[in-house]
Coordinates of C-alpha atoms in Angstrom, one line a residue:
Chain B
M93 CA 0.0 0.0 0.0
T94 CA 1.2 3.5 -0.7
V95 CA 0.8 5.9 2.1
D96 CA -0.5 9.1 0.6
S97 CA 1.1 11.6 2.9
T98 CA -0.1 14.6 1.0
G99 CA -3.8 14.1 1.0
E100 CA -6.1 13.8 3.9
P101 CA -7.3 10.2 4.4
L102 CA -10.9 11.4 4.7
I103 CA -12.9 14.5 3.8
V104 CA -16.7 14.6 4.1
E105 CA -18.3 17.8 2.9
G106 CA -21.9 18.9 3.0
L107 CA -23.4 15.5 3.6
S108 CA -27.2 15.7 3.7
L109 CA -29.4 12.6 3.8
A110 CA -33.1 12.0 3.7
L111 CA -34.9 8.9 5.0
D112 CA -38.1 7.8 3.3
I113 CA -40.5 6.9 6.1
G114 CA -44.0 5.9 5.0
G115 CA -43.6 7.9 1.7
V116 CA -42.4 11.1 3.5
Q117 CA -38.9 12.3 3.0
L118 CA -37.4 13.3 6.4
N119 CA -34.0 15.0 6.7
A120 CA -31.8 12.8 8.9
L121 CA -28.5 14.5 8.2
R122 CA -28.1 18.2 7.2
D123 CA -24.8 19.6 5.9
V124 CA -22.4 17.4 7.9
S125 CA -18.7 18.1 7.2
F126 CA -15.5 17.1 8.8
S127 CA -12.1 15.8 7.8
L128 CA -9.3 13.7 9.2
R129 CA -5.5 14.2 8.9
P130 CA -3.2 11.2 8.6
G131 CA -2.9 9.5 12.0
E132 CA -5.6 11.7 13.5
A133 CA -8.4 10.2 15.7
R134 CA -11.6 12.2 15.6
G135 CA -14.5 11.6 17.9
L136 CA -17.9 11.8 16.3
V137 CA -20.1 12.3 19.3
G138 CA -23.9 12.3 19.7
E139 CA -26.8 10.8 21.5
S140 CA -29.2 8.3 19.9
G141 CA -30.9 9.8 16.8
S142 CA -28.0 12.3 16.2
G143 CA -27.1 10.6 12.9
K144 CA -23.6 9.4 13.9
S145 CA -24.1 5.9 12.7
L146 CA -25.8 7.0 9.5
T147 CA -22.8 9.2 8.8
L148 CA -20.5 6.1 9.0
R149 CA -22.8 4.1 6.8
A150 CA -22.9 6.9 4.2
I151 CA -19.1 6.8 4.1
L152 CA -19.1 3.1 3.6
G153 CA -21.9 3.0 1.1
L154 CA -23.9 0.8 3.4
L155 CA -27.0 2.8 3.9
P156 CA -30.5 1.2 4.4
P157 CA -32.6 1.1 1.3
N158 CA -34.9 3.9 2.4
A159 CA -32.0 6.4 2.7
R160 CA -31.1 8.8 -0.1
I161 CA -28.1 11.2 0.0
T162 CA -29.3 14.5 -1.3
S163 CA -25.9 16.3 -1.3
G164 CA -22.4 15.7 -0.3
R165 CA -18.9 14.8 -1.5
M166 CA -16.2 12.7 0.0
V167 CA -12.5 12.3 -0.6
V168 CA -10.8 9.1 0.5
A169 CA -7.1 8.8 0.0
G170 CA -7.1 11.2 -2.9
Q171 CA -10.1 9.7 -4.7
E172 CA -13.1 11.9 -5.0
F173 CA -16.7 10.7 -4.7
D174 CA -20.0 12.4 -5.4
L175 CA -22.1 10.8 -2.8
T176 CA -25.4 11.6 -4.4
R177 CA -24.6 9.1 -7.2
T178 CA -26.2 5.7 -7.0
D179 CA -25.1 4.1 -10.3
R180 CA -23.3 0.8 -10.4
D181 CA -19.9 2.2 -11.3
H182 CA -20.0 4.5 -8.2
R183 CA -21.1 1.7 -5.9
R184 CA -18.2 -0.5 -7.2
R185 CA -15.7 2.2 -6.5
I186 CA -17.0 2.6 -2.9
A187 CA -17.1 -1.1 -2.4
R188 CA -13.4 -1.3 -3.4
L189 CA -12.6 1.0 -0.5
R190 CA -14.1 -1.2 2.1
G191 CA -11.5 -3.5 3.8
A192 CA -8.6 -2.1 1.8
Q193 CA -8.7 1.7 2.4
I194 CA -11.4 1.7 5.0
A195 CA -12.1 -0.8 7.8
M196 CA -15.1 -0.8 10.1
I197 CA -15.4 -2.0 13.6
F198 CA -18.9 -2.4 15.0
Q199 CA -20.4 -2.2 18.4
E200 CA -21.6 -5.8 18.7
P201 CA -18.7 -8.2 17.7
G202 CA -21.1 -11.1 18.3
V203 CA -23.3 -9.9 15.5
A204 CA -20.6 -8.8 13.1
L205 CA -18.7 -12.1 13.1
N206 CA -19.9 -15.2 11.2
P207 CA -21.0 -17.7 13.8
V208 CA -20.1 -20.8 11.7
V209 CA -16.6 -19.8 10.6
P210 CA -13.5 -20.2 12.8
V211 CA -12.3 -16.7 13.9
G212 CA -8.8 -17.2 12.4
R213 CA -10.2 -17.6 8.9
Q214 CA -12.5 -14.6 9.3
I215 CA -9.6 -12.4 10.2
V216 CA -7.6 -13.1 7.0
D217 CA -10.2 -14.4 4.5
A218 CA -10.5 -11.1 2.6
V219 CA -6.8 -10.2 2.6
A220 CA -5.7 -13.7 1.7
R221 CA -8.0 -13.8 -1.3
R222 CA -7.0 -10.4 -2.5
N223 CA -3.3 -11.0 -2.2
G224 CA -3.3 -14.7 -3.1
L225 CA -1.8 -15.9 0.1
T226 CA -1.3 -19.6 0.5
K227 CA -3.2 -21.4 3.2
R228 CA -0.2 -21.6 5.4
A229 CA 0.8 -18.0 4.9
A230 CA -2.7 -16.9 5.7
R231 CA -2.8 -18.9 8.9
E232 CA 0.5 -17.5 9.9
Y233 CA -0.7 -14.0 9.2
A234 CA -3.9 -14.6 11.2
L235 CA -1.8 -15.8 14.2
H236 CA 0.4 -12.8 13.9
L237 CA -2.6 -10.4 13.9
M238 CA -4.2 -12.2 16.9
E239 CA -1.0 -11.7 18.9
L240 CA -0.8 -8.2 17.7
V241 CA -4.2 -7.3 19.2
G242 CA -3.3 -9.0 22.5
I243 CA -4.9 -12.4 22.2
H244 CA -2.5 -14.3 24.4
D245 CA -2.8 -18.0 23.4
A246 CA -3.5 -17.2 19.7
A247 CA -2.6 -20.7 18.6
A248 CA -5.3 -22.2 20.8
K249 CA -7.9 -19.6 19.8
I250 CA -7.4 -19.5 16.0
D251 CA -9.8 -22.4 15.3
A252 CA -12.4 -21.3 17.9
Y253 CA -15.8 -20.2 16.8
P254 CA -17.1 -16.8 17.9
F255 CA -19.4 -18.3 20.5
E256 CA -16.5 -19.8 22.3
L257 CA -14.9 -16.4 23.0
S258 CA -15.8 -13.7 25.4
G259 CA -17.0 -10.3 24.3
G260 CA -13.6 -8.7 24.7
L261 CA -11.9 -11.4 22.7
K262 CA -14.4 -11.2 20.0
Q263 CA -13.9 -7.4 19.7
R264 CA -10.1 -8.1 19.5
V265 CA -10.8 -10.5 16.6
M266 CA -12.9 -7.8 14.9
I267 CA -10.0 -5.4 15.3
A268 CA -7.5 -7.9 14.0
A269 CA -9.7 -8.4 10.9
A270 CA -10.0 -4.7 10.5
V271 CA -6.3 -4.1 10.5
A272 CA -5.5 -7.1 8.3
G273 CA -5.9 -5.1 5.2
E274 CA -3.6 -2.3 6.5
P275 CA -6.3 0.3 6.1
Q276 CA -5.5 4.0 6.3
L277 CA -8.8 4.7 7.9
I278 CA -10.6 2.8 10.6
L279 CA -14.2 3.6 11.3
C280 CA -15.4 2.6 14.8
D281 CA -19.0 2.5 15.8
E282 CA -19.2 2.3 19.6
P283 CA -16.6 -0.5 19.7
T284 CA -16.3 -0.6 23.5
T285 CA -19.9 0.2 24.5
A286 CA -20.8 -3.4 25.1
L287 CA -17.6 -4.2 27.0
D288 CA -16.7 -3.9 30.7
V289 CA -14.5 -0.9 31.7
T290 CA -11.5 -3.0 32.4
V291 CA -11.7 -4.5 28.9
Q292 CA -12.5 -1.2 27.4
K293 CA -9.3 0.2 28.8
Q294 CA -7.3 -2.5 27.1
I295 CA -9.1 -2.0 23.8
L296 CA -8.5 1.8 23.9
S297 CA -4.8 1.2 24.5
L298 CA -4.8 -1.1 21.5
F299 CA -6.4 1.6 19.3
T300 CA -3.7 4.1 20.5
H301 CA -1.0 1.5 19.7
L302 CA -2.4 0.7 16.3
R303 CA -2.7 4.4 15.4
D304 CA 0.9 5.1 16.5
E305 CA 2.2 2.1 14.6
L306 CA 0.2 2.1 11.4
H307 CA -0.4 5.8 11.2
A308 CA -4.0 4.9 10.5
S309 CA -6.7 7.5 11.1
L310 CA -9.6 6.8 13.3
L311 CA -13.1 8.0 13.1
Y312 CA -14.5 7.1 16.4
V313 CA -18.3 7.2 16.9
T314 CA -19.5 7.1 20.5
H315 CA -21.9 8.7 22.9
D316 CA -19.2 8.5 25.7
L317 CA -17.4 11.8 26.0
A318 CA -14.9 10.4 28.5
V319 CA -13.8 7.8 26.0
V320 CA -13.3 10.5 23.4
A321 CA -11.3 12.6 25.8
Q322 CA -9.0 9.7 26.4
L323 CA -8.5 8.6 22.8
C324 CA -9.1 11.4 20.3
D325 CA -7.3 14.5 19.0
S326 CA -10.3 16.2 17.6
V327 CA -14.1 16.1 18.0
T328 CA -17.3 16.7 16.1
V329 CA -20.5 17.0 18.1
L330 CA -23.7 16.0 16.3
Y331 CA -27.3 16.7 17.4
S332 CA -30.4 15.7 15.5
G333 CA -28.4 15.2 12.3
E334 CA -26.5 18.5 12.4
V335 CA -23.0 19.5 13.5
M336 CA -23.3 21.7 16.5
E337 CA -19.7 22.2 17.3
S338 CA -16.4 20.8 15.9
S339 CA -12.8 21.4 16.6
D340 CA -9.4 20.1 15.4
D341 CA -8.3 20.5 19.0
L342 CA -10.4 18.4 21.3
R343 CA -9.4 20.2 24.5
A344 CA -10.6 23.5 23.1
V345 CA -14.1 22.0 23.1
F346 CA -13.8 20.0 26.3
D347 CA -12.4 22.9 28.3
G348 CA -14.3 25.7 26.6
A349 CA -17.5 24.5 24.9
Q350 CA -19.1 27.4 23.0
H351 CA -22.2 25.6 21.8
P352 CA -24.9 25.3 24.5
Y353 CA -25.6 21.7 23.5
T354 CA -21.9 20.7 23.9
E355 CA -21.8 22.5 27.2
A356 CA -25.0 20.8 28.4
L357 CA -23.8 17.4 27.2
L358 CA -20.5 17.8 29.1
H359 CA -22.3 19.1 32.1
S360 CA -24.7 16.1 32.2
T361 CA -21.9 13.5 31.8
P362 CA -21.1 12.0 35.2
D363 CA -17.5 12.2 36.0
V364 CA -15.9 10.2 38.8
D365 CA -13.5 13.0 39.5
R366 CA -16.3 15.5 40.1
I367 CA -18.5 15.0 43.1
E368 CA -21.9 16.4 42.7
Q369 CA -25.1 16.2 44.6
R370 CA -27.2 16.5 41.4
L371 CA -26.4 15.8 37.9
Y372 CA -27.3 18.4 35.3
S373 CA -30.1 17.1 33.1
I374 CA -31.0 18.7 29.8
P375 CA -34.7 19.6 29.8
G376 CA -37.0 17.9 27.2
S377 CA -35.9 15.2 24.8
A378 CA -34.6 15.2 21.2
A379 CA -37.2 15.8 18.6
S380 CA -38.2 12.8 16.5
L381 CA -37.3 12.9 12.8
S382 CA -40.7 14.0 11.8
D383 CA -40.8 16.9 14.2
R384 CA -37.6 18.5 13.0
T385 CA -38.0 22.2 12.1
D386 CA -36.1 25.1 10.7
G387 CA -33.3 26.7 12.6
C388 CA -31.3 25.1 15.3
Q389 CA -32.5 21.7 16.2
F390 CA -31.4 22.2 19.8
A391 CA -33.3 25.4 20.2
P392 CA -36.4 23.8 21.9
R393 CA -34.2 22.5 24.8
C394 CA -31.7 25.4 24.9
E395 CA -31.7 27.9 27.7
Y396 CA -29.9 30.5 25.5
A397 CA -32.3 30.2 22.6
R398 CA -34.1 33.2 21.2
D399 CA -36.5 33.9 18.3
D400 CA -33.7 34.1 15.6
C401 CA -32.6 30.5 16.5
R402 CA -35.8 29.1 15.1
T403 CA -35.6 30.2 11.5
G404 CA -33.3 29.5 8.6
S405 CA -30.0 27.6 8.9
I406 CA -27.6 28.5 11.6
P407 CA -24.2 29.7 10.3
D408 CA -20.8 28.9 11.8
T409 CA -20.0 31.7 14.2
S410 CA -16.7 30.5 15.6
G411 CA -14.4 32.8 13.7
T412 CA -11.5 30.4 14.5
P413 CA -9.9 28.2 11.9
G414 CA -10.3 24.5 12.6
R415 CA -13.3 25.3 14.8
V416 CA -17.0 25.2 14.0
V417 CA -19.7 26.6 16.3
R418 CA -23.2 26.7 14.8
C419 CA -24.8 29.0 17.3
L420 CA -26.1 32.5 17.3
H421 CA -25.9 32.9 21.1
K422 CA -22.8 31.1 22.1
V423 CA -21.9 30.3 25.7
G424 CA -20.1 33.2 27.1
A425 CA -21.3 35.6 24.3
P426 CA -22.9 38.9 25.3
A427 CA -26.6 38.6 26.0
D428 CA -27.6 40.8 23.1
G429 CA -26.6 38.0 20.8
V430 CA -23.8 39.6 18.8
P431 CA -21.5 36.7 18.2
V432 CA -17.9 37.1 19.2
G433 CA -15.2 35.0 17.7
G434 CA -12.4 33.1 19.4
I435 CA -13.1 33.3 23.0
D436 CA -12.1 29.8 23.9
G437 CA -9.9 29.7 26.9
Chain O
M27 CA -28.5 4.4 59.0
A28 CA -27.0 1.0 58.6
E29 CA -23.4 0.6 59.5
V30 CA -21.4 -0.7 56.7
D31 CA -18.8 -3.4 57.3
E32 CA -15.5 -2.1 58.3
A33 CA -14.2 -2.5 54.8
G34 CA -11.5 -4.5 53.1
A35 CA -11.4 -8.2 52.3
P36 CA -14.4 -10.4 51.5
V37 CA -17.2 -9.8 53.9
A38 CA -17.8 -13.1 55.5
S39 CA -19.1 -12.7 59.0
S40 CA -22.7 -13.6 59.4
A41 CA -22.7 -13.0 63.1
Q42 CA -23.7 -9.4 63.3
P43 CA -25.0 -8.2 66.6
P44 CA -28.7 -7.3 66.4
S45 CA -28.8 -3.5 66.6
A46 CA -31.7 -1.3 67.4
D47 CA -31.3 0.5 64.1
A48 CA -31.9 -2.7 62.1
P49 CA -31.3 -2.6 58.3
L50 CA -34.3 -2.8 56.0
L51 CA -32.7 -5.5 53.9
R52 CA -30.0 -7.9 55.1
C53 CA -28.5 -10.6 52.9
S54 CA -26.2 -12.9 54.8
D55 CA -23.9 -15.5 53.3
V56 CA -26.1 -15.9 50.2
N57 CA -24.9 -18.7 47.8
I58 CA -26.4 -19.2 44.4
S59 CA -25.2 -21.7 41.9
F60 CA -26.4 -23.0 38.5
S61 CA -26.1 -26.4 36.9
Q62 CA -24.1 -26.3 33.7
R63 CA -24.8 -28.3 30.6
G64 CA -22.3 -31.0 30.0
S65 CA -20.6 -30.7 33.3
K66 CA -21.2 -32.0 36.8
Q67 CA -19.7 -28.9 38.3
R68 CA -22.0 -26.2 39.3
L69 CA -21.4 -22.6 38.4
H70 CA -21.1 -20.6 41.6
A71 CA -22.6 -17.2 40.6
V72 CA -22.8 -15.7 44.0
R73 CA -20.6 -16.8 47.0
N74 CA -21.2 -16.0 50.6
A75 CA -22.5 -12.6 49.7
S76 CA -23.7 -10.3 52.5
L77 CA -25.0 -6.8 52.2
E78 CA -27.3 -4.4 53.9
V79 CA -29.6 -1.6 52.9
G80 CA -30.8 0.7 55.7
P81 CA -33.9 2.8 55.7
A82 CA -33.7 5.6 53.2
D83 CA -30.3 4.4 52.1
I84 CA -29.1 4.2 48.5
V85 CA -26.6 1.4 48.3
G86 CA -24.7 0.6 45.2
L87 CA -23.8 -2.9 43.9
V88 CA -21.1 -2.6 41.4
G89 CA -19.5 -5.2 39.2
E90 CA -18.7 -6.2 35.6
S91 CA -20.7 -8.5 33.4
G92 CA -20.8 -12.0 34.9
S93 CA -20.0 -10.8 38.4
G94 CA -23.3 -12.1 39.8
K95 CA -24.8 -8.7 40.6
S96 CA -28.0 -9.2 38.7
T97 CA -28.3 -12.8 40.1
L98 CA -28.1 -11.5 43.6
A99 CA -30.6 -8.8 42.8
R100 CA -33.0 -11.3 41.5
A101 CA -32.6 -13.4 44.6
I102 CA -33.5 -10.4 46.7
V103 CA -36.8 -9.8 44.9
G104 CA -37.5 -13.6 44.9
L105 CA -37.0 -14.3 41.2
Q106 CA -34.1 -16.6 41.9
R107 CA -33.7 -19.5 44.4
I108 CA -30.7 -19.4 46.7
D109 CA -28.7 -22.5 47.8
S110 CA -28.0 -21.2 51.3
G111 CA -27.8 -18.1 53.4
A112 CA -30.7 -15.7 54.2
V113 CA -32.5 -12.8 52.8
E114 CA -34.1 -10.8 55.6
F115 CA -36.5 -7.9 55.0
E116 CA -37.6 -5.7 57.9
G117 CA -36.2 -8.4 60.3
R118 CA -38.2 -11.2 58.7
R119 CA -36.6 -14.0 56.8
L120 CA -38.0 -14.3 53.2
G121 CA -38.6 -17.7 51.8
H122 CA -38.3 -18.9 48.2
T123 CA -42.0 -18.3 47.7
R124 CA -43.0 -14.8 48.4
T125 CA -46.3 -13.7 49.7
A126 CA -48.2 -10.7 48.3
E127 CA -47.1 -8.8 51.4
D128 CA -43.4 -9.6 50.7
R129 CA -43.8 -8.5 47.1
R130 CA -45.3 -5.2 48.2
G131 CA -42.2 -4.4 50.2
I132 CA -39.6 -4.9 47.5
Q133 CA -40.1 -3.8 43.9
M134 CA -37.6 -4.0 41.0
I135 CA -36.9 -2.0 37.8
F136 CA -34.9 -3.2 34.9
Q137 CA -32.4 -1.9 32.4
D138 CA -34.5 -2.0 29.3
P139 CA -37.5 0.3 29.6
F140 CA -38.6 -0.9 26.2
G141 CA -39.0 -4.5 27.4
S142 CA -40.7 -4.0 30.7
L143 CA -44.0 -2.4 29.6
D144 CA -46.8 -4.1 27.7
P145 CA -46.9 -2.3 24.4
R146 CA -50.7 -2.7 24.0
M147 CA -51.6 -1.2 27.4
K148 CA -52.2 2.4 28.0
I149 CA -50.1 3.6 30.9
R150 CA -53.2 4.2 33.1
S151 CA -54.2 0.5 32.7
A152 CA -50.7 -0.7 33.3
L153 CA -50.6 1.2 36.6
A154 CA -54.3 0.4 37.6
E155 CA -53.7 -3.3 37.1
I156 CA -51.2 -3.4 39.9
I157 CA -52.9 -0.9 42.2
R158 CA -56.1 -2.9 42.0
R159 CA -54.3 -6.2 42.8
H160 CA -52.3 -4.9 45.7
T161 CA -54.3 -2.1 47.3
S162 CA -57.9 -1.4 48.4
L163 CA -58.2 1.6 46.1
R164 CA -61.0 1.5 43.6
G165 CA -62.6 3.6 40.8
K166 CA -61.8 7.3 41.1
Q167 CA -59.2 6.7 43.8
I168 CA -57.1 4.8 41.3
D169 CA -57.2 7.7 38.9
T170 CA -56.1 10.0 41.7
R171 CA -53.3 7.6 42.6
C172 CA -52.2 7.4 38.9
A173 CA -52.0 11.2 38.7
E174 CA -50.1 11.3 42.0
L175 CA -47.6 8.8 40.6
M176 CA -47.1 10.8 37.4
D177 CA -46.2 13.8 39.6
M178 CA -43.9 11.7 41.7
V179 CA -41.9 10.6 38.6
Q180 CA -42.1 14.1 37.1
L181 CA -44.1 13.2 34.0
P182 CA -47.1 15.1 32.6
R183 CA -50.4 13.5 33.5
T184 CA -51.3 13.3 29.8
I185 CA -48.9 10.4 29.6
L186 CA -51.5 8.2 31.3
S187 CA -53.5 8.1 28.1
S188 CA -50.6 7.1 25.9
R189 CA -49.0 3.8 25.0
P190 CA -45.3 2.9 25.4
A191 CA -44.7 3.1 21.6
G192 CA -45.0 6.9 21.5
M193 CA -42.7 7.4 24.4
S194 CA -38.9 8.1 24.7
G195 CA -36.6 5.8 26.7
G196 CA -36.4 8.2 29.6
Q197 CA -40.2 8.5 29.8
R198 CA -40.6 4.7 29.8
Q199 CA -38.1 4.3 32.6
R200 CA -40.0 6.9 34.6
V201 CA -43.2 4.9 33.9
A202 CA -41.5 1.7 35.1
I203 CA -40.5 3.5 38.3
A204 CA -44.0 4.8 38.7
R205 CA -45.3 1.3 38.4
A206 CA -42.8 0.0 41.0
L207 CA -43.8 2.8 43.3
S208 CA -47.6 2.4 42.9
I209 CA -47.9 0.0 45.8
N210 CA -45.6 1.9 48.2
P211 CA -42.6 -0.4 48.4
R212 CA -40.0 0.3 51.0
L213 CA -37.1 -1.0 48.9
L214 CA -36.5 -0.5 45.2
V215 CA -34.1 -2.8 43.5
A216 CA -32.9 -0.9 40.3
D217 CA -30.9 -3.2 38.0
E218 CA -28.9 -0.9 35.6
P219 CA -31.8 1.5 35.3
V220 CA -29.9 4.1 33.2
A221 CA -27.5 1.9 31.2
A222 CA -29.7 2.0 28.1
L223 CA -30.4 5.8 28.2
D224 CA -28.6 8.8 26.7
V225 CA -26.5 10.8 29.1
S226 CA -28.8 13.8 29.0
V227 CA -31.7 11.6 29.9
Q228 CA -29.9 9.4 32.4
A229 CA -29.1 12.4 34.6
G230 CA -32.8 13.0 35.0
I231 CA -33.5 9.5 36.2
V232 CA -30.6 9.5 38.6
N233 CA -31.9 12.8 40.1
L234 CA -35.4 11.4 40.3
L235 CA -34.1 8.4 42.3
S236 CA -32.3 10.8 44.6
D237 CA -35.5 12.9 45.0
L238 CA -37.6 9.9 45.8
R239 CA -35.3 8.9 48.6
R240 CA -35.4 12.4 50.1
E241 CA -39.2 12.9 49.6
V242 CA -40.7 9.6 50.4
G243 CA -37.8 7.9 52.2
L244 CA -37.4 5.2 49.6
S245 CA -34.5 2.8 50.0
I246 CA -32.7 1.8 46.8
L247 CA -30.3 -1.0 45.9
F248 CA -28.7 0.5 42.8
I249 CA -27.0 -2.0 40.6
S250 CA -24.6 -0.6 38.0
H251 CA -21.4 -1.0 36.2
D252 CA -21.0 2.7 36.0
L253 CA -18.9 4.0 39.0
S254 CA -19.3 7.6 38.0
I255 CA -23.1 7.4 38.6
V256 CA -22.7 5.3 41.7
R257 CA -20.5 8.0 43.2
T258 CA -23.1 10.7 42.5
L259 CA -26.1 8.7 43.8
C260 CA -25.1 6.2 46.5
D261 CA -24.2 6.4 50.2
S262 CA -22.2 3.2 50.2
V263 CA -21.0 0.7 47.6
N264 CA -20.6 -3.0 47.5
V265 CA -18.1 -4.1 44.8
I266 CA -18.7 -7.6 43.5
Y267 CA -16.2 -9.6 41.6
R268 CA -16.8 -13.2 40.3
G269 CA -19.6 -13.8 42.8
D270 CA -17.7 -12.4 45.8
I271 CA -18.4 -9.1 47.4
V272 CA -14.8 -7.9 47.7
E273 CA -15.4 -4.5 49.3
T274 CA -18.2 -2.7 51.1
R275 CA -17.5 0.9 52.0
P276 CA -19.1 4.3 52.3
C277 CA -18.9 5.9 48.8
A278 CA -16.5 8.7 49.7
E279 CA -14.0 6.3 51.3
L280 CA -14.1 3.8 48.5
F281 CA -13.3 6.3 45.8
D282 CA -10.6 8.0 47.7
D283 CA -9.0 5.0 49.2
P284 CA -9.9 1.7 47.6
R285 CA -8.7 -1.3 49.6
S286 CA -9.1 -4.3 47.4
D287 CA -7.0 -4.8 44.3
Y288 CA -10.0 -5.4 42.1
T289 CA -11.6 -2.1 43.2
R290 CA -8.4 -0.3 42.4
T291 CA -8.3 -1.9 38.9
L292 CA -11.9 -1.0 38.3
L293 CA -11.4 2.6 39.4
S294 CA -8.3 3.1 37.2
A295 CA -10.1 1.8 34.2
I296 CA -12.8 4.4 34.2
P297 CA -12.4 6.8 31.3
R298 CA -12.1 10.4 32.6
L299 CA -13.1 13.6 31.0
N300 CA -10.0 15.3 32.3
G301 CA -7.8 12.3 32.7
P302 CA -4.5 11.6 30.9
R303 CA -4.8 10.3 27.4
T304 CA -4.8 6.6 26.9
E305 CA -1.3 5.3 26.3
G306 CA -0.4 2.6 23.8
L307 CA 0.7 -0.9 24.8
A308 CA 3.9 -1.2 26.7
Q309 CA 7.2 -1.4 24.8
G310 CA 7.9 -0.1 21.3
Q311 CA 7.3 -3.4 19.6
S312 CA 6.5 -3.1 16.0
L313 CA 3.2 -4.4 14.7
G314 CA 4.8 -5.7 11.6
V315 CA 1.5 -5.8 9.8
R316 CA 3.0 -4.9 6.5
R317 CA 3.8 -8.2 4.8
R318 CA 2.9 -8.1 1.2

């Protein structure tokens, strides 16, 4: 594989997507943009219904049949894709990325693995076929990868079926399969959510190690802000299908959130290091797809919201390169609502 | 308030002196095992577990998957037989078969608010069914009680006329709590009640549980794998590892000065918003993936 050091491994620009639900087109994603530098880990954060998993599926070309991309382009390793295309040629080009350029790790390793194929074969099948490895070479490579991801007695586990392994081991198998093709970009969809914290800690170390070693970029989807804080360099916060806040520097957001939603989300996240009598709870709940309106999607739950938040589309008011804040009345801004740029501390 | 065991090491002593301030719930030396297919050996899910919950106490039971925390919880509410040991409630030893009176005292809520409500039933009927069975309230009194319960769990009364399908996860969990509270239990066993909820919603449920303790003096056994929430909500914590309760301590002490190795491991594994970044594996060994 040639490592393209000039281009960014992933650029997603202006991604909008509609879901057809009972014949009605509902906007599930609106104008989502972000990019990844080589070796960067970006957290894509949001609660259920925020569109974080749909975004991953759009990148992989694995959308459900009722989804339609209405706008958006993507660049992966120098190749450009118009995401609105649905023709066969386009689908083939995207399919060729999967496994080679882009690997994916899912939340439920138990569901993603084939229950009737030994794990060792699942790890290398795709790569062995593509590179014409002999049976012996493929097995050796599988063993090597299993050791790499911290499976101690790999030789004993290589012929095991997924049901014989614990959740943590299965997730390691998934990760081994993902890195087998030496991808430049690894997409992770809540890979540690189903695991215990002690296992999660090991898996997070493994991701850091793989990133340092392979210089692969990581797009890490999760609802867990603390995990993002531990693993990622940059962060994009989604709410109801829109980017609320984004920064190339994670700490800028975690230490000085400017969007009221980000602030509220950080505030409501329980933190072992912070003893509180009461947790902060965001009033109301996220609007369902059919109830989404013009303006800022968070406005109905936002304590800073005013009339101008409820119309049109909300521009980026950050004024800082590498930072996006889609809010007219940012945290810390003067009450008259004149946006001020670059106040992050 | 119940005194917690003086910490450290597996809690084993069953000979606790009877105190005037008796705990509401006391489990002593509970053992639970399961038969395993294809093996004569039994799987010991819970071993000599002892724990106490005092009146208006919120006690945490923390452990990872497979630690036996849910099995112990199920034994407390009478959904699981125990091999030996005792479950005492209000000084009375509870048998395997629970009377209606026993069941009124201890109620349970579960992790999945989507699975614990009948999708065909309106919320009012779901509540009325239990109120009618366990109390002497009838007719209009039931309606009044339902409205009262909605206020208690901080839901609009209009929810009573809706079905679970139209409700969010947080609302359903509140309804599940309302249903558990409908017959005035003294102890609520909450098995991972916020694990399936979004953070912005889980905060509301955690606060609600805390309010209920303050306002109606409800005792809660709060089962969770999430130590951050336990620290916010609970007075004391029991840490369970592979069926053994390895540490029982007041919350503040446990977090500042964990005594068992397992608790220390658990605490150090929690991801932190302001903690140091995760480091890679030890040594600079090369992955050597590239082999084309």
